[in-house]
Every structure is written in structure tokens, then in C-alpha cells.
């Protein structure tokens, strides 16, 4: 199911699409306006570059001994090493990083990279005590939320132990459009309103949807290392949420989502209606997928059903579509 993406886009489509406009172009413009264009560099490459930028100053200091006179010695040693062990990698001289003196709000934190200096297995998520009633309530909502579909039972238990309760009152802003993303939220009770400035010159934000118990928000900024895409405000007199910190989200949920993306990447590139989308936009659809399996003879949708809230794509197998044009006659 891809309701978290489709619902607000469909609302804008019905409200603003002109009779002569192409709905496909409208949807593509909507995705670009809401989430912005992404550079051609892949997310994995960007993560590696961010990590290497942080490591270079430390490695240079270690090589030079911190006295500023180690460059020539290091170069000589590199020359000796290359002649003796031609297979080893060398650290080239790079320009010093310029200090950032720009005042203003904190910039987005780069996504975590796992490797020799940062092993995924070394991370231990926090554990916070919860009553049996709270555990049962969280489990129920996790089972009904697409963000947890990719998790195995062990990872689900870690998330269950790591989340913290958050209580908000009417009018309280939980996340604000443009801010950095530090937490992921699961709604326990109450309703929250999602709004966004669709255009820079809008006087008032557009209402996109209302979050209800069992739904979650805040994952986009963490998954894509981007500013908050919308503002979420407590609408009810009281709202109870479960909050998950950025580190735990990245080490557990994000890793599972990335594996899921890899699984669906080739498939989505072959879907006709998605060929005009950029890779970044297709990965967001993959994040929202929920697999459903059917046996031969099972009905997936029926003519006349009023609940048209699900959109299906065929991953494997063959499906027959039939339609009754006259009541009483076979399809």
C-alpha cells in the first residue's frame, strides 16, 4: 500500500487539475515540488563521501604527526611503499577543509556509513521500561504500520524497547517544515494535522492529511537525510506518541528499508507508469510497498467495491481482469 504518498497527491490532483492538463505531468510536478530534485549521485555514494570527508583530516594528522612537517616524509614513505607493495592504496594530499563560519540553524546531519571505522553490529539501542499494556499497544500498531513490514522479530523487539512516550496538547508542533529530522513518531492516540507550503508565495500552508492512531510520520527526513517535508501539529486536546531516536532508526529500520529498496529496484524500473519518474522518486514508492500473496481463484478487487484505497502492482504470476457490462450476464 502506498497511501502515505498517494493520498495527498490524489487530493491535489482532484482539486487543482485543469481539464486539458496531463495528470501524469501533474503528479510528477507534485513529487518534485514536495520533495525536491535529488542529484544524480546515489545515496550510498553520498554517504561514503560524507564519511571520507570526516576521516581525511584525522588521517592526515596521524600521518604528519601533528607537527606540520610530515608531508614530505609521508610522501617519501608512500613512494617506498608503492615500490615494495604496489597493491596497497595510498592516501593522496587533499586540500584542507575550510572552517564553516556561517551562522544560522544547524544543518542536516549526514547519514551513517557502516564500515571498518563504524560497524553496524557495535551499536546497542537504548532500552526503556514499559508496562505489559504499553507493550501490547505498541505491538498492535507496529503490525498495522508499513514502516515495520521489513523488520524481523528480533529487530521489532529492539524497536519496542527503544521507543519513548511523548505527550502533546492541542496546537503543539511536533515537527516543523524545513527543520532537521531527529526522531521518528508512531501515533498512539489523538489526531495530528499535516500541513505544507506547496509554493514559496503561499500565505497559508495546505492541509495534506490527518494522522490517526497506528500511523507514523517523520521517516522521510531520516531515510533521505533531508529537512522535514511538512509540519505536523497536534489537533486533538491530547496526543500520545511513541518517539524513536535517529540512531536507532538508522541502524535498524533504515537498514531494513534499504534492503527492501534493492529488492524492488529492478521491478519498478520496468513498470510503465513509473518510467518517467526519477530513481529517487521510485525508491519512495518502494519504501511504502506491502507484499500480499494470493492463491489461484482468489479475488483481489471486485467490481462495485467502494473501498478503493489500495493500489496494486503485479510482481509475480498472472491475473485475469473481468467486467460485467450488463447485470445478470456473465463477465
PDB file of C-alpha atoms in Angstrom:
ATOM      1  CA  UNK A   1       0.000   0.000   0.000  1.00  0.00           C
ATOM      2  CA  UNK A   2       1.289   3.453  -0.823  1.00  0.00           C
ATOM      3  CA  UNK A   3      -1.381   5.579   0.862  1.00  0.00           C
ATOM      4  CA  UNK A   4       1.120   7.910   2.634  1.00  0.00           C
ATOM      5  CA  UNK A   5       2.327   9.019  -0.815  1.00  0.00           C
ATOM      6  CA  UNK A   6      -0.781   8.674  -2.954  1.00  0.00           C
ATOM      7  CA  UNK A   7      -3.422  10.240  -0.669  1.00  0.00           C
ATOM      8  CA  UNK A   8      -2.082  13.838  -0.542  1.00  0.00           C
ATOM      9  CA  UNK A   9      -1.102  13.688  -4.223  1.00  0.00           C
ATOM     10  CA  UNK A  10      -4.563  12.464  -5.235  1.00  0.00           C
ATOM     11  CA  UNK A  11      -6.167  15.232  -3.168  1.00  0.00           C
ATOM     12  CA  UNK A  12      -4.166  17.882  -5.009  1.00  0.00           C
ATOM     13  CA  UNK A  13      -4.898  16.177  -8.327  1.00  0.00           C
ATOM     14  CA  UNK A  14      -8.662  16.317  -7.841  1.00  0.00           C
ATOM     15  CA  UNK A  15      -8.624  19.867  -6.502  1.00  0.00           C
ATOM     16  CA  UNK A  16      -6.251  21.560  -8.935  1.00  0.00           C
ATOM     17  CA  UNK A  17      -6.051  19.558 -12.180  1.00  0.00           C
ATOM     18  CA  UNK A  18      -7.397  21.514 -15.146  1.00  0.00           C
ATOM     19  CA  UNK A  19      -9.480  19.668 -17.801  1.00  0.00           C
ATOM     20  CA  UNK A  20      -6.810  19.921 -20.506  1.00  0.00           C
ATOM     21  CA  UNK A  21      -3.809  19.081 -18.295  1.00  0.00           C
ATOM     22  CA  UNK A  22      -1.975  15.754 -18.330  1.00  0.00           C
ATOM     23  CA  UNK A  23      -2.456  14.003 -14.941  1.00  0.00           C
ATOM     24  CA  UNK A  24       0.928  12.224 -15.240  1.00  0.00           C
ATOM     25  CA  UNK A  25       2.790  15.522 -15.616  1.00  0.00           C
ATOM     26  CA  UNK A  26       0.779  16.963 -12.709  1.00  0.00           C
ATOM     27  CA  UNK A  27       1.810  14.070 -10.421  1.00  0.00           C
ATOM     28  CA  UNK A  28       5.471  14.356 -11.432  1.00  0.00           C
ATOM     29  CA  UNK A  29       5.426  18.109 -10.731  1.00  0.00           C
ATOM     30  CA  UNK A  30       3.790  17.437  -7.361  1.00  0.00           C
ATOM     31  CA  UNK A  31       6.527  14.991  -6.315  1.00  0.00           C
ATOM     32  CA  UNK A  32       9.275  17.388  -7.397  1.00  0.00           C
ATOM     33  CA  UNK A  33       7.692  20.391  -5.667  1.00  0.00           C
ATOM     34  CA  UNK A  34       7.168  18.473  -2.424  1.00  0.00           C
ATOM     35  CA  UNK A  35      10.393  16.548  -2.162  1.00  0.00           C
ATOM     36  CA  UNK A  36      12.740  18.388  -4.487  1.00  0.00           C
ATOM     37  CA  UNK A  37      15.111  17.122  -7.114  1.00  0.00           C
ATOM     38  CA  UNK A  38      17.971  14.937  -5.999  1.00  0.00           C
ATOM     39  CA  UNK A  39      21.440  14.919  -7.575  1.00  0.00           C
ATOM     40  CA  UNK A  40      22.477  12.058  -9.810  1.00  0.00           C
ATOM     41  CA  UNK A  41      24.877  10.687  -7.206  1.00  0.00           C
ATOM     42  CA  UNK A  42      23.419   7.695  -5.388  1.00  0.00           C
ATOM     43  CA  UNK A  43      22.621   7.766  -1.692  1.00  0.00           C
ATOM     44  CA  UNK A  44      25.264   5.151  -0.915  1.00  0.00           C
ATOM     45  CA  UNK A  45      27.949   7.137  -2.734  1.00  0.00           C
ATOM     46  CA  UNK A  46      26.956  10.331  -0.933  1.00  0.00           C
ATOM     47  CA  UNK A  47      27.127   8.549   2.430  1.00  0.00           C
ATOM     48  CA  UNK A  48      30.616   7.229   1.645  1.00  0.00           C
ATOM     49  CA  UNK A  49      31.822  10.676   0.568  1.00  0.00           C
ATOM     50  CA  UNK A  50      30.497  12.278   3.753  1.00  0.00           C
ATOM     51  CA  UNK A  51      32.274   9.690   5.861  1.00  0.00           C
ATOM     52  CA  UNK A  52      35.555  10.066   3.966  1.00  0.00           C
ATOM     53  CA  UNK A  53      35.479  13.864   4.291  1.00  0.00           C
ATOM     54  CA  UNK A  54      35.389  13.432   8.067  1.00  0.00           C
ATOM     55  CA  UNK A  55      38.186  10.847   8.076  1.00  0.00           C
ATOM     56  CA  UNK A  56      40.701  12.697   5.857  1.00  0.00           C
ATOM     57  CA  UNK A  57      41.697  15.398   8.436  1.00  0.00           C
ATOM     58  CA  UNK A  58      42.181  12.747  11.123  1.00  0.00           C
ATOM     59  CA  UNK A  59      44.259  10.523   8.848  1.00  0.00           C
ATOM     60  CA  UNK A  60      46.369  13.475   7.662  1.00  0.00           C
ATOM     61  CA  UNK A  61      47.090  14.405  11.288  1.00  0.00           C
ATOM     62  CA  UNK A  62      48.085  10.832  12.102  1.00  0.00           C
ATOM     63  CA  UNK A  63      50.430  10.629   9.095  1.00  0.00           C
ATOM     64  CA  UNK A  64      52.103  14.001   9.714  1.00  0.00           C
ATOM     65  CA  UNK A  65      52.380  13.547  13.462  1.00  0.00           C
ATOM     66  CA  UNK A  66      50.604  16.859  14.019  1.00  0.00           C
ATOM     67  CA  UNK A  67      53.769  18.969  13.592  1.00  0.00           C
ATOM     68  CA  UNK A  68      53.024  20.252  10.096  1.00  0.00           C
ATOM     69  CA  UNK A  69      56.345  18.796   8.785  1.00  0.00           C
ATOM     70  CA  UNK A  70      55.221  15.320   7.965  1.00  0.00           C
ATOM     71  CA  UNK A  71      54.052  15.857   4.377  1.00  0.00           C
ATOM     72  CA  UNK A  72      57.411  15.268   2.698  1.00  0.00           C
ATOM     73  CA  UNK A  73      58.167  12.307   4.947  1.00  0.00           C
ATOM     74  CA  UNK A  74      54.772  10.854   4.295  1.00  0.00           C
ATOM     75  CA  UNK A  75      55.284  11.309   0.546  1.00  0.00           C
ATOM     76  CA  UNK A  76      58.633   9.549   0.715  1.00  0.00           C
ATOM     77  CA  UNK A  77      57.107   6.689   2.690  1.00  0.00           C
ATOM     78  CA  UNK A  78      54.304   6.425   0.178  1.00  0.00           C
ATOM     79  CA  UNK A  79      56.873   6.211  -2.618  1.00  0.00           C
ATOM     80  CA  UNK A  80      58.753   3.457  -0.819  1.00  0.00           C
ATOM     81  CA  UNK A  81      55.572   1.573  -0.106  1.00  0.00           C
ATOM     82  CA  UNK A  82      54.371   1.786  -3.695  1.00  0.00           C
ATOM     83  CA  UNK A  83      57.623   0.296  -4.973  1.00  0.00           C
ATOM     84  CA  UNK A  84      57.556  -2.531  -2.446  1.00  0.00           C
ATOM     85  CA  UNK A  85      53.841  -3.225  -2.194  1.00  0.00           C
ATOM     86  CA  UNK A  86      52.239  -1.987  -5.397  1.00  0.00           C
ATOM     87  CA  UNK A  87      48.850  -3.364  -4.385  1.00  0.00           C
ATOM     88  CA  UNK A  88      48.361  -1.070  -1.369  1.00  0.00           C
ATOM     89  CA  UNK A  89      46.162   2.028  -1.601  1.00  0.00           C
ATOM     90  CA  UNK A  90      47.742   5.423  -0.977  1.00  0.00           C
ATOM     91  CA  UNK A  91      46.279   8.483   0.723  1.00  0.00           C
ATOM     92  CA  UNK A  92      46.732  11.462  -1.605  1.00  0.00           C
ATOM     93  CA  UNK A  93      47.236  15.012  -0.365  1.00  0.00           C
ATOM     94  CA  UNK A  94      43.910  16.786  -0.246  1.00  0.00           C
ATOM     95  CA  UNK A  95      43.144  20.483   0.329  1.00  0.00           C
ATOM     96  CA  UNK A  96      42.440  21.408   3.927  1.00  0.00           C
ATOM     97  CA  UNK A  97      38.784  21.713   4.845  1.00  0.00           C
ATOM     98  CA  UNK A  98      37.656  25.315   5.164  1.00  0.00           C
ATOM     99  CA  UNK A  99      36.099  26.234   8.522  1.00  0.00           C
ATOM    100  CA  UNK A 100      32.375  26.855   8.418  1.00  0.00           C
ATOM    101  CA  UNK A 101      31.735  30.267   9.935  1.00  0.00           C
ATOM    102  CA  UNK A 102      28.213  30.614   8.593  1.00  0.00           C
ATOM    103  CA  UNK A 103      25.752  31.481  11.308  1.00  0.00           C
ATOM    104  CA  UNK A 104      22.285  30.016  11.348  1.00  0.00           C
ATOM    105  CA  UNK A 105      20.380  26.881  12.267  1.00  0.00           C
ATOM    106  CA  UNK A 106      22.120  23.522  12.451  1.00  0.00           C
ATOM    107  CA  UNK A 107      22.481  21.804   9.093  1.00  0.00           C
ATOM    108  CA  UNK A 108      21.240  18.272   8.452  1.00  0.00           C
ATOM    109  CA  UNK A 109      23.438  15.521   9.868  1.00  0.00           C
ATOM    110  CA  UNK A 110      24.960  13.242   7.235  1.00  0.00           C
ATOM    111  CA  UNK A 111      23.663   9.692   7.061  1.00  0.00           C
ATOM    112  CA  UNK A 112      25.581   6.955   8.864  1.00  0.00           C
ATOM    113  CA  UNK A 113      28.088   4.838   6.940  1.00  0.00           C
ATOM    114  CA  UNK A 114      28.988   1.372   8.109  1.00  0.00           C
ATOM    115  CA  UNK A 115      32.489   0.035   7.562  1.00  0.00           C
ATOM    116  CA  UNK A 116      35.816  -0.556   9.267  1.00  0.00           C
ATOM    117  CA  UNK A 117      35.536   2.521  11.492  1.00  0.00           C
ATOM    118  CA  UNK A 118      31.790   2.284  12.151  1.00  0.00           C
ATOM    119  CA  UNK A 119      30.484  -1.258  12.447  1.00  0.00           C
ATOM    120  CA  UNK A 120      26.749  -1.752  12.466  1.00  0.00           C
ATOM    121  CA  UNK A 121      26.994  -4.608  14.941  1.00  0.00           C
ATOM    122  CA  UNK A 122      28.662  -2.353  17.533  1.00  0.00           C
ATOM    123  CA  UNK A 123      25.523  -0.277  18.062  1.00  0.00           C
ATOM    124  CA  UNK A 124      23.304  -1.152  21.011  1.00  0.00           C
ATOM    125  CA  UNK A 125      19.895   0.587  21.009  1.00  0.00           C
ATOM    126  CA  UNK A 126      18.574   2.011  24.295  1.00  0.00           C
ATOM    127  CA  UNK A 127      16.151   0.010  26.423  1.00  0.00           C
ATOM    128  CA  UNK A 128      13.281   1.792  28.204  1.00  0.00           C
ATOM    129  CA  UNK A 129      10.924   0.017  30.586  1.00  0.00           C
ATOM    130  CA  UNK A 130       7.275  -0.354  29.547  1.00  0.00           C
ATOM    131  CA  UNK A 131       4.242  -1.937  31.135  1.00  0.00           C
ATOM    132  CA  UNK A 132       2.613  -5.023  29.639  1.00  0.00           C
ATOM    133  CA  UNK A 133      -0.288  -2.843  28.472  1.00  0.00           C
ATOM    134  CA  UNK A 134       2.057  -0.446  26.682  1.00  0.00           C
ATOM    135  CA  UNK A 135       3.947  -3.302  25.035  1.00  0.00           C
ATOM    136  CA  UNK A 136       0.707  -4.815  23.770  1.00  0.00           C
ATOM    137  CA  UNK A 137      -0.472  -1.454  22.372  1.00  0.00           C
ATOM    138  CA  UNK A 138       2.820  -0.776  20.562  1.00  0.00           C
ATOM    139  CA  UNK A 139       2.914  -4.284  19.083  1.00  0.00           C
ATOM    140  CA  UNK A 140      -0.603  -3.854  17.726  1.00  0.00           C
ATOM    141  CA  UNK A 141       0.283  -0.585  15.988  1.00  0.00           C
ATOM    142  CA  UNK A 142       3.558  -1.927  14.629  1.00  0.00           C
ATOM    143  CA  UNK A 143       1.721  -4.807  12.989  1.00  0.00           C
ATOM    144  CA  UNK A 144      -0.562  -2.352  11.178  1.00  0.00           C
ATOM    145  CA  UNK A 145       2.155   0.091  10.088  1.00  0.00           C
ATOM    146  CA  UNK A 146       4.015  -0.311   6.788  1.00  0.00           C
ATOM    147  CA  UNK A 147       7.292   1.059   8.199  1.00  0.00           C
ATOM    148  CA  UNK A 148       7.767  -2.137  10.228  1.00  0.00           C
ATOM    149  CA  UNK A 149       6.950  -4.616   7.442  1.00  0.00           C
ATOM    150  CA  UNK A 150      10.626  -5.169   6.614  1.00  0.00           C
ATOM    151  CA  UNK A 151      11.718  -5.932  10.183  1.00  0.00           C
ATOM    152  CA  UNK A 152      12.389  -9.395  11.555  1.00  0.00           C
ATOM    153  CA  UNK A 153      11.123 -10.365  15.055  1.00  0.00           C
ATOM    154  CA  UNK A 154      14.463  -9.534  16.708  1.00  0.00           C
ATOM    155  CA  UNK A 155      14.570  -6.018  15.241  1.00  0.00           C
ATOM    156  CA  UNK A 156      10.917  -5.431  16.138  1.00  0.00           C
ATOM    157  CA  UNK A 157      11.736  -6.269  19.760  1.00  0.00           C
ATOM    158  CA  UNK A 158      14.622  -3.758  19.734  1.00  0.00           C
ATOM    159  CA  UNK A 159      12.319  -1.026  18.416  1.00  0.00           C
ATOM    160  CA  UNK A 160       9.722  -1.927  21.025  1.00  0.00           C
ATOM    161  CA  UNK A 161      12.300  -1.472  23.792  1.00  0.00           C
ATOM    162  CA  UNK A 162      13.830   1.729  22.358  1.00  0.00           C
ATOM    163  CA  UNK A 163      10.750   3.932  21.803  1.00  0.00           C
ATOM    164  CA  UNK A 164       9.871   6.633  24.331  1.00  0.00           C
ATOM    165  CA  UNK A 165       6.402   8.057  25.168  1.00  0.00           C
ATOM    166  CA  UNK A 166       5.676  11.655  24.119  1.00  0.00           C
ATOM    167  CA  UNK A 167       2.567  13.616  25.124  1.00  0.00           C
ATOM    168  CA  UNK A 168       1.416  16.746  23.292  1.00  0.00           C
ATOM    169  CA  UNK A 169      -1.526  19.152  23.641  1.00  0.00           C
ATOM    170  CA  UNK A 170      -3.697  20.862  21.033  1.00  0.00           C
ATOM    171  CA  UNK A 171      -1.647  23.290  18.943  1.00  0.00           C
ATOM    172  CA  UNK A 172       1.739  21.806  19.823  1.00  0.00           C
ATOM    173  CA  UNK A 173       4.043  21.414  16.807  1.00  0.00           C
ATOM    174  CA  UNK A 174       5.785  18.034  16.743  1.00  0.00           C
ATOM    175  CA  UNK A 175       7.859  18.594  13.605  1.00  0.00           C
ATOM    176  CA  UNK A 176       8.228  21.760  11.519  1.00  0.00           C
ATOM    177  CA  UNK A 177       8.734  22.013   7.772  1.00  0.00           C
ATOM    178  CA  UNK A 178      12.383  22.770   6.958  1.00  0.00           C
ATOM    179  CA  UNK A 179      13.815  21.609  10.302  1.00  0.00           C
ATOM    180  CA  UNK A 180      16.329  18.778  10.705  1.00  0.00           C
ATOM    181  CA  UNK A 181      14.953  15.329  11.437  1.00  0.00           C
ATOM    182  CA  UNK A 182      15.930  13.863  14.803  1.00  0.00           C
ATOM    183  CA  UNK A 183      13.076  11.468  15.620  1.00  0.00           C
ATOM    184  CA  UNK A 184      10.521   9.134  14.096  1.00  0.00           C
ATOM    185  CA  UNK A 185       7.000   9.062  15.592  1.00  0.00           C
ATOM    186  CA  UNK A 186       4.254   6.457  15.947  1.00  0.00           C
ATOM    187  CA  UNK A 187       0.783   7.716  16.879  1.00  0.00           C
ATOM    188  CA  UNK A 188      -0.705   6.066  19.981  1.00  0.00           C
ATOM    189  CA  UNK A 189      -3.806   8.252  20.427  1.00  0.00           C
ATOM    190  CA  UNK A 190      -5.279  11.507  19.157  1.00  0.00           C
ATOM    191  CA  UNK A 191      -5.234  13.170  15.742  1.00  0.00           C
ATOM    192  CA  UNK A 192      -2.466  15.249  14.189  1.00  0.00           C
ATOM    193  CA  UNK A 193      -2.720  17.574  11.203  1.00  0.00           C
ATOM    194  CA  UNK A 194      -0.138  17.592   8.402  1.00  0.00           C
ATOM    195  CA  UNK A 195       0.355  20.882   6.509  1.00  0.00           C
ATOM    196  CA  UNK A 196       2.825  22.105   3.892  1.00  0.00           C
ATOM    197  CA  UNK A 197       3.603  25.242   1.902  1.00  0.00           C
ATOM    198  CA  UNK A 198       3.293  23.920  -1.650  1.00  0.00           C
ATOM    199  CA  UNK A 199       4.539  27.177  -3.180  1.00  0.00           C
ATOM    200  CA  UNK A 200       7.001  29.717  -1.841  1.00  0.00           C
ATOM    201  CA  UNK A 201       4.495  32.579  -2.131  1.00  0.00           C
ATOM    202  CA  UNK A 202       1.641  30.771  -0.352  1.00  0.00           C
ATOM    203  CA  UNK A 203       0.226  32.827   2.511  1.00  0.00           C
ATOM    204  CA  UNK A 204      -1.124  29.766   4.319  1.00  0.00           C
ATOM    205  CA  UNK A 205       0.013  26.121   4.266  1.00  0.00           C
ATOM    206  CA  UNK A 206      -2.074  23.459   2.545  1.00  0.00           C
ATOM    207  CA  UNK A 207      -3.665  20.755   4.688  1.00  0.00           C
ATOM    208  CA  UNK A 208      -2.498  17.397   3.373  1.00  0.00           C
ATOM    209  CA  UNK A 209      -3.912  14.809   5.773  1.00  0.00           C
ATOM    210  CA  UNK A 210      -4.759  13.895   9.364  1.00  0.00           C
ATOM    211  CA  UNK A 211      -2.715  11.257  11.173  1.00  0.00           C
ATOM    212  CA  UNK A 212      -4.666   8.841  13.379  1.00  0.00           C
ATOM    213  CA  UNK A 213      -3.614   6.125  15.869  1.00  0.00           C
ATOM    214  CA  UNK A 214      -1.459   3.441  14.266  1.00  0.00           C
ATOM    215  CA  UNK A 215       0.068   5.738  11.650  1.00  0.00           C
ATOM    216  CA  UNK A 216       3.622   7.095  11.719  1.00  0.00           C
ATOM    217  CA  UNK A 217       5.475  10.143  10.439  1.00  0.00           C
ATOM    218  CA  UNK A 218       8.924  11.703  10.380  1.00  0.00           C
ATOM    219  CA  UNK A 219      10.629   8.915   8.427  1.00  0.00           C
ATOM    220  CA  UNK A 220      11.318  10.857   5.210  1.00  0.00           C
ATOM    221  CA  UNK A 221      13.850  13.230   6.768  1.00  0.00           C
ATOM    222  CA  UNK A 222      15.681  10.277   8.333  1.00  0.00           C
ATOM    223  CA  UNK A 223      15.545   7.951   5.329  1.00  0.00           C
ATOM    224  CA  UNK A 224      16.715  10.569   2.827  1.00  0.00           C
ATOM    225  CA  UNK A 225      18.826  12.779   5.117  1.00  0.00           C
ATOM    226  CA  UNK A 226      16.663  15.763   4.163  1.00  0.00           C
ATOM    227  CA  UNK A 227      14.890  18.595   6.016  1.00  0.00           C
ATOM    228  CA  UNK A 228      11.364  17.989   7.282  1.00  0.00           C
ATOM    229  CA  UNK A 229       8.993  17.986   4.301  1.00  0.00           C
ATOM    230  CA  UNK A 230       5.898  19.143   6.229  1.00  0.00           C
ATOM    231  CA  UNK A 231       4.633  20.416   9.578  1.00  0.00           C
ATOM    232  CA  UNK A 232       2.767  18.105  11.974  1.00  0.00           C
ATOM    233  CA  UNK A 233       0.589  19.701  14.663  1.00  0.00           C
ATOM    234  CA  UNK A 234      -1.446  18.133  17.465  1.00  0.00           C
ATOM    235  CA  UNK A 235      -5.117  18.555  16.521  1.00  0.00           C
ATOM    236  CA  UNK A 236      -6.817  16.767  19.430  1.00  0.00           C
ATOM    237  CA  UNK A 237      -6.934  18.010  23.016  1.00  0.00           C
ATOM    238  CA  UNK A 238      -4.223  15.442  23.823  1.00  0.00           C
ATOM    239  CA  UNK A 239      -1.974  13.368  21.582  1.00  0.00           C
ATOM    240  CA  UNK A 240       0.136  10.439  22.744  1.00  0.00           C
ATOM    241  CA  UNK A 241       3.071   9.380  20.554  1.00  0.00           C
ATOM    242  CA  UNK A 242       5.958   6.938  20.631  1.00  0.00           C
ATOM    243  CA  UNK A 243       9.286   8.518  19.645  1.00  0.00           C
ATOM    244  CA  UNK A 244      12.287   6.668  18.187  1.00  0.00           C
ATOM    245  CA  UNK A 245      15.689   8.377  18.115  1.00  0.00           C
ATOM    246  CA  UNK A 246      17.614   8.912  14.883  1.00  0.00           C
ATOM    247  CA  UNK A 247      20.466   6.485  15.658  1.00  0.00           C
ATOM    248  CA  UNK A 248      18.196   3.542  16.413  1.00  0.00           C
ATOM    249  CA  UNK A 249      16.042   4.331  13.375  1.00  0.00           C
ATOM    250  CA  UNK A 250      19.092   4.401  11.078  1.00  0.00           C
ATOM    251  CA  UNK A 251      20.693   1.260  12.495  1.00  0.00           C
ATOM    252  CA  UNK A 252      17.544  -0.867  12.383  1.00  0.00           C
ATOM    253  CA  UNK A 253      14.655   0.460  10.293  1.00  0.00           C
ATOM    254  CA  UNK A 254      16.711   2.269   7.665  1.00  0.00           C
ATOM    255  CA  UNK A 255      18.880  -0.782   7.004  1.00  0.00           C
ATOM    256  CA  UNK A 256      15.793  -2.959   6.538  1.00  0.00           C
ATOM    257  CA  UNK A 257      14.234  -0.375   4.199  1.00  0.00           C
ATOM    258  CA  UNK A 258      17.406  -0.216   2.089  1.00  0.00           C
ATOM    259  CA  UNK A 259      17.342  -3.981   1.630  1.00  0.00           C
ATOM    260  CA  UNK A 260      13.710  -3.704   0.586  1.00  0.00           C
ATOM    261  CA  UNK A 261      14.597  -0.985  -1.941  1.00  0.00           C
ATOM    262  CA  UNK A 262      17.241  -3.179  -3.530  1.00  0.00           C
ATOM    263  CA  UNK A 263      14.702  -5.961  -3.901  1.00  0.00           C
ATOM    264  CA  UNK A 264      12.182  -3.789  -5.766  1.00  0.00           C
ATOM    265  CA  UNK A 265      14.540  -1.506  -7.702  1.00  0.00           C
ATOM    266  CA  UNK A 266      14.707  -3.520 -10.932  1.00  0.00           C
ATOM    267  CA  UNK A 267      10.998  -4.293 -10.810  1.00  0.00           C
ATOM    268  CA  UNK A 268       9.935  -0.638 -10.500  1.00  0.00           C
ATOM    269  CA  UNK A 269      12.101   0.365 -13.457  1.00  0.00           C
ATOM    270  CA  UNK A 270      10.000  -1.949 -15.653  1.00  0.00           C
ATOM    271  CA  UNK A 271       6.622  -0.556 -14.545  1.00  0.00           C
ATOM    272  CA  UNK A 272       5.284   1.526 -17.430  1.00  0.00           C
ATOM    273  CA  UNK A 273       3.609   4.287 -15.412  1.00  0.00           C
ATOM    274  CA  UNK A 274       6.766   4.802 -13.329  1.00  0.00           C
ATOM    275  CA  UNK A 275       9.305   5.042 -16.163  1.00  0.00           C
ATOM    276  CA  UNK A 276       9.108   8.845 -16.235  1.00  0.00           C
ATOM    277  CA  UNK A 277       9.940   9.087 -12.524  1.00  0.00           C
ATOM    278  CA  UNK A 278      13.457   9.598 -11.218  1.00  0.00           C
ATOM    279  CA  UNK A 279      15.154   6.817  -9.271  1.00  0.00           C
ATOM    280  CA  UNK A 280      14.783   8.810  -6.034  1.00  0.00           C
ATOM    281  CA  UNK A 281      11.025   9.024  -6.544  1.00  0.00           C
ATOM    282  CA  UNK A 282      10.725   5.303  -7.262  1.00  0.00           C
ATOM    283  CA  UNK A 283      12.588   4.408  -4.069  1.00  0.00           C
ATOM    284  CA  UNK A 284       9.989   6.313  -2.042  1.00  0.00           C
ATOM    285  CA  UNK A 285       7.286   4.144  -3.602  1.00  0.00           C
ATOM    286  CA  UNK A 286       9.308   1.012  -2.805  1.00  0.00           C
ATOM    287  CA  UNK A 287       9.515   2.093   0.839  1.00  0.00           C
ATOM    288  CA  UNK A 288       5.720   2.057   1.070  1.00  0.00           C
ATOM    289  CA  UNK A 289       5.194  -1.338  -0.580  1.00  0.00           C
ATOM    290  CA  UNK A 290       3.476  -4.133   1.298  1.00  0.00           C
ATOM    291  CA  UNK A 291       3.564  -7.570  -0.317  1.00  0.00           C
ATOM    292  CA  UNK A 292       0.340  -9.556  -0.488  1.00  0.00           C
ATOM    293  CA  UNK A 293       0.130 -13.100  -1.840  1.00  0.00           C
ATOM    294  CA  UNK A 294      -2.963 -14.692  -3.362  1.00  0.00           C
ATOM    295  CA  UNK A 295      -3.846 -18.252  -4.321  1.00  0.00           C
ATOM    296  CA  UNK A 296      -5.405 -19.309  -7.623  1.00  0.00           C
ATOM    297  CA  UNK A 297      -9.058 -18.244  -7.710  1.00  0.00           C
ATOM    298  CA  UNK A 298      -8.730 -15.546  -5.034  1.00  0.00           C
ATOM    299  CA  UNK A 299     -10.350 -12.189  -5.745  1.00  0.00           C
ATOM    300  CA  UNK A 300      -8.022  -9.202  -5.408  1.00  0.00           C
ATOM    301  CA  UNK A 301     -10.601  -6.498  -6.133  1.00  0.00           C
ATOM    302  CA  UNK A 302     -14.261  -6.835  -7.125  1.00  0.00           C
ATOM    303  CA  UNK A 303     -16.346  -4.718  -9.449  1.00  0.00           C
ATOM    304  CA  UNK A 304     -18.544  -2.416  -7.398  1.00  0.00           C
ATOM    305  CA  UNK A 305     -16.356  -2.384  -4.284  1.00  0.00           C
ATOM    306  CA  UNK A 306     -16.494   1.054  -2.674  1.00  0.00           C
ATOM    307  CA  UNK A 307     -13.242   0.689  -0.753  1.00  0.00           C
ATOM    308  CA  UNK A 308     -10.716   1.724  -3.400  1.00  0.00           C
ATOM    309  CA  UNK A 309      -7.922   2.588  -1.001  1.00  0.00           C
ATOM    310  CA  UNK A 310      -5.276   0.177  -2.314  1.00  0.00           C
ATOM    311  CA  UNK A 311      -3.159   0.308  -5.467  1.00  0.00           C
ATOM    312  CA  UNK A 312      -1.696  -2.993  -6.724  1.00  0.00           C
ATOM    313  CA  UNK A 313       1.328  -3.870  -8.864  1.00  0.00           C
ATOM    314  CA  UNK A 314       1.934  -7.424 -10.113  1.00  0.00           C
ATOM    315  CA  UNK A 315       5.348  -8.729  -9.047  1.00  0.00           C
ATOM    316  CA  UNK A 316       4.855 -12.386  -9.982  1.00  0.00           C
ATOM    317  CA  UNK A 317       2.138 -14.510 -11.566  1.00  0.00           C
ATOM    318  CA  UNK A 318      -0.788 -13.823 -13.923  1.00  0.00           C
ATOM    319  CA  UNK A 319      -4.059 -12.067 -13.137  1.00  0.00           C
ATOM    320  CA  UNK A 320      -7.342 -12.086 -15.040  1.00  0.00           C
ATOM    321  CA  UNK A 321      -9.432  -8.896 -15.232  1.00  0.00           C
ATOM    322  CA  UNK A 322     -13.159  -9.235 -15.976  1.00  0.00           C
ATOM    323  CA  UNK A 323     -16.048  -6.747 -16.122  1.00  0.00           C
ATOM    324  CA  UNK A 324     -19.834  -7.165 -16.167  1.00  0.00           C
ATOM    325  CA  UNK A 325     -21.413  -4.714 -18.625  1.00  0.00           C
ATOM    326  CA  UNK A 326     -24.998  -5.883 -18.124  1.00  0.00           C
ATOM    327  CA  UNK A 327     -26.382  -7.209 -14.815  1.00  0.00           C
ATOM    328  CA  UNK A 328     -27.292 -10.888 -14.931  1.00  0.00           C
ATOM    329  CA  UNK A 329     -24.920 -11.702 -17.797  1.00  0.00           C
ATOM    330  CA  UNK A 330     -21.527 -13.355 -17.331  1.00  0.00           C
ATOM    331  CA  UNK A 331     -18.461 -11.159 -17.300  1.00  0.00           C
TER     332      UNK A 331
END
